[in-house]
GROMACS .gro file of C-alpha atoms in nm:
model
  177
    1UNK     CA    1  16.350   5.521   9.311
    2UNK     CA    2  16.687   5.370   9.279
    3UNK     CA    3  16.749   5.057   9.485
    4UNK     CA    4  17.072   5.109   9.765
    5UNK     CA    5  17.280   4.744   9.777
    6UNK     CA    6  17.382   4.830  10.129
    7UNK     CA    7  17.640   4.503  10.176
    8UNK     CA    8  17.715   4.394   9.816
    9UNK     CA    9  18.001   4.124   9.973
   10UNK     CA   10  17.724   3.986  10.074
   11UNK     CA   11  17.543   3.907   9.729
   12UNK     CA   12  17.764   3.621   9.623
   13UNK     CA   13  17.753   3.471   9.997
   14UNK     CA   14  17.326   3.452   9.986
   15UNK     CA   15  17.350   3.369   9.633
   16UNK     CA   16  17.567   3.048   9.693
   17UNK     CA   17  17.355   2.950   9.965
   18UNK     CA   18  17.034   2.997   9.730
   19UNK     CA   19  17.187   2.786   9.502
   20UNK     CA   20  17.316   2.569   9.775
   21UNK     CA   21  16.963   2.509   9.908
   22UNK     CA   22  16.812   2.460   9.566
   23UNK     CA   23  17.086   2.244   9.404
   24UNK     CA   24  17.084   2.024   9.735
   25UNK     CA   25  16.722   1.991   9.737
   26UNK     CA   26  16.665   1.868   9.342
   27UNK     CA   27  16.963   1.678   9.377
   28UNK     CA   28  16.729   1.450   9.641
   29UNK     CA   29  16.422   1.463   9.464
   30UNK     CA   30  16.617   1.304   9.178
   31UNK     CA   31  16.800   1.069   9.376
   32UNK     CA   32  16.721   0.712   9.384
   33UNK     CA   33  16.824   0.397   9.557
   34UNK     CA   34  16.824   0.302   9.924
   35UNK     CA   35  16.749   0.611  10.111
   36UNK     CA   36  16.495   0.617  10.314
   37UNK     CA   37  16.186   0.814  10.263
   38UNK     CA   38  16.111   0.979  10.522
   39UNK     CA   39  16.490   1.092  10.582
   40UNK     CA   40  16.489   1.207  10.183
   41UNK     CA   41  16.183   1.402  10.260
   42UNK     CA   42  16.319   1.606  10.565
   43UNK     CA   43  16.675   1.652  10.390
   44UNK     CA   44  16.469   1.812  10.090
   45UNK     CA   45  16.253   2.038  10.325
   46UNK     CA   46  16.580   2.162  10.512
   47UNK     CA   47  16.759   2.232  10.147
   48UNK     CA   48  16.448   2.450  10.037
   49UNK     CA   49  16.398   2.631  10.415
   50UNK     CA   50  16.800   2.678  10.378
   51UNK     CA   51  16.755   2.854  10.036
   52UNK     CA   52  16.437   3.038  10.166
   53UNK     CA   53  16.678   3.142  10.461
   54UNK     CA   54  16.944   3.258  10.194
   55UNK     CA   55  16.696   3.452   9.996
   56UNK     CA   56  16.513   3.631  10.285
   57UNK     CA   57  16.868   3.718  10.430
   58UNK     CA   58  16.961   3.860  10.074
   59UNK     CA   59  16.701   4.115  10.080
   60UNK     CA   60  16.707   4.215  10.470
   61UNK     CA   61  17.096   4.226  10.479
   62UNK     CA   62  17.130   4.372  10.126
   63UNK     CA   63  16.855   4.581  10.035
   64UNK     CA   64  16.793   4.779  10.366
   65UNK     CA   65  17.027   4.915  10.604
   66UNK     CA   66  17.161   4.751  10.922
   67UNK     CA   67  16.915   4.830  11.177
   68UNK     CA   68  17.059   4.977  11.498
   69UNK     CA   69  16.673   5.030  11.696
   70UNK     CA   70  16.456   4.792  11.592
   71UNK     CA   71  16.173   5.008  11.711
   72UNK     CA   72  16.284   5.265  11.435
   73UNK     CA   73  16.275   5.046  11.110
   74UNK     CA   74  15.969   5.046  10.902
   75UNK     CA   75  15.715   4.797  10.884
   76UNK     CA   76  15.840   4.642  10.525
   77UNK     CA   77  16.164   4.604  10.718
   78UNK     CA   78  16.034   4.467  10.983
   79UNK     CA   79  15.833   4.185  10.786
   80UNK     CA   80  16.166   4.102  10.572
   81UNK     CA   81  16.358   4.073  10.928
   82UNK     CA   82  16.082   3.826  11.022
   83UNK     CA   83  16.057   3.607  10.766
   84UNK     CA   84  16.466   3.625  10.769
   85UNK     CA   85  16.445   3.508  11.130
   86UNK     CA   86  16.196   3.259  11.080
   87UNK     CA   87  16.373   3.058  10.791
   88UNK     CA   88  16.693   3.084  10.981
   89UNK     CA   89  16.530   2.906  11.296
   90UNK     CA   90  16.330   2.674  11.108
   91UNK     CA   91  16.616   2.576  10.893
   92UNK     CA   92  16.806   2.502  11.230
   93UNK     CA   93  16.535   2.296  11.346
   94UNK     CA   94  16.485   2.107  11.034
   95UNK     CA   95  16.837   2.011  11.064
   96UNK     CA   96  16.798   1.837  11.448
   97UNK     CA   97  16.497   1.699  11.273
   98UNK     CA   98  16.688   1.551  10.987
   99UNK     CA   99  16.922   1.383  11.275
  100UNK     CA  100  16.615   1.225  11.430
  101UNK     CA  101  16.505   1.113  11.103
  102UNK     CA  102  16.843   0.978  11.058
  103UNK     CA  103  16.798   0.769  11.368
  104UNK     CA  104  16.415   0.701  11.253
  105UNK     CA  105  16.253   0.885  11.527
  106UNK     CA  106  16.089   1.133  11.313
  107UNK     CA  107  15.874   0.952  11.001
  108UNK     CA  108  15.747   1.296  10.811
  109UNK     CA  109  15.645   1.083  10.542
  110UNK     CA  110  15.483   0.817  10.670
  111UNK     CA  111  15.332   0.932  10.983
  112UNK     CA  112  15.058   1.242  10.985
  113UNK     CA  113  15.174   1.332  11.344
  114UNK     CA  114  15.474   1.380  11.210
  115UNK     CA  115  15.375   1.629  10.961
  116UNK     CA  116  15.164   1.809  11.209
  117UNK     CA  117  15.437   1.825  11.438
  118UNK     CA  118  15.691   2.051  11.186
  119UNK     CA  119  15.367   2.257  11.076
  120UNK     CA  120  15.284   2.347  11.460
  121UNK     CA  121  15.686   2.417  11.502
  122UNK     CA  122  15.709   2.648  11.193
  123UNK     CA  123  15.361   2.819  11.302
  124UNK     CA  124  15.500   2.899  11.672
  125UNK     CA  125  15.832   3.020  11.527
  126UNK     CA  126  15.639   3.250  11.293
  127UNK     CA  127  15.427   3.378  11.568
  128UNK     CA  128  15.697   3.384  11.834
  129UNK     CA  129  15.869   3.632  11.575
  130UNK     CA  130  15.567   3.771  11.501
  131UNK     CA  131  15.530   3.856  11.844
  132UNK     CA  132  15.898   3.997  11.885
  133UNK     CA  133  15.879   4.234  11.584
  134UNK     CA  134  15.571   4.371  11.610
  135UNK     CA  135  15.396   4.331  11.966
  136UNK     CA  136  15.747   4.395  12.184
  137UNK     CA  137  15.849   4.058  12.297
  138UNK     CA  138  16.179   4.112  12.417
  139UNK     CA  139  16.360   3.806  12.497
  140UNK     CA  140  16.189   3.655  12.153
  141UNK     CA  141  16.444   3.701  11.880
  142UNK     CA  142  16.742   3.615  12.141
  143UNK     CA  143  16.572   3.285  12.219
  144UNK     CA  144  16.439   3.183  11.871
  145UNK     CA  145  16.762   3.341  11.634
  146UNK     CA  146  17.026   3.255  11.905
  147UNK     CA  147  16.921   3.023  12.122
  148UNK     CA  148  16.699   2.789  11.921
  149UNK     CA  149  16.970   2.785  11.618
  150UNK     CA  150  17.276   2.706  11.850
  151UNK     CA  151  17.085   2.432  12.031
  152UNK     CA  152  16.923   2.246  11.769
  153UNK     CA  153  17.254   2.291  11.512
  154UNK     CA  154  17.477   2.167  11.806
  155UNK     CA  155  17.188   1.866  11.845
  156UNK     CA  156  17.207   1.792  11.479
  157UNK     CA  157  17.628   1.825  11.483
  158UNK     CA  158  17.637   1.520  11.790
  159UNK     CA  159  17.378   1.303  11.606
  160UNK     CA  160  17.575   1.333  11.305
  161UNK     CA  161  17.899   1.204  11.477
  162UNK     CA  162  17.667   0.955  11.674
  163UNK     CA  163  17.535   0.791  11.343
  164UNK     CA  164  17.912   0.815  11.212
  165UNK     CA  165  18.017   0.608  11.480
  166UNK     CA  166  17.723   0.367  11.478
  167UNK     CA  167  17.759   0.306  11.133
  168UNK     CA  168  18.125   0.280  11.111
  169UNK     CA  169  18.154   0.628  10.845
  170UNK     CA  170  18.417   0.773  11.037
  171UNK     CA  171  18.681   0.672  10.805
  172UNK     CA  172  18.911   0.956  10.706
  173UNK     CA  173  18.689   1.184  10.934
  174UNK     CA  174  18.924   1.404  11.150
  175UNK     CA  175  18.933   1.269  11.485
  176UNK     CA  176  18.734   1.535  11.687
  177UNK     CA  177  18.788   1.387  12.037
   0.00000   0.00000   0.00000
């Protein structure tokens, strides 16, 4: 068979997202200097999951038709949706973890317990999407995709503003309040 491209306008957006994630991770790896190793690692992980999120999004939204009834899609499409949701939620949660790392509250490189925390969160997110996609957990998608993404991203935004205010790095930033 022929492969159908359902949403061609999504290809450049997803491609740019994939490139941003890979380039961001690469630049962080190559960065030398005063950047804290814990912070550096957390941002690198976030950029990698951002690339994964955009890759899975490219597959889901460009190579499968938009689902109108989740129970009627093929199992391959469900797995693709599961991975897209998982990477989207993990990326949003990772931004929250980056905020915690910026404040030295999360030390992924230097503390084993913090590595385990990340791994457990990632497994729980994957398991939650699995329950939602294959086992009928009706509120799973809303909780993991909408709520987790909204609240973790919002928390990161607030933490970033706080860090900028505390470090005096607000010069040239448009005043938001």
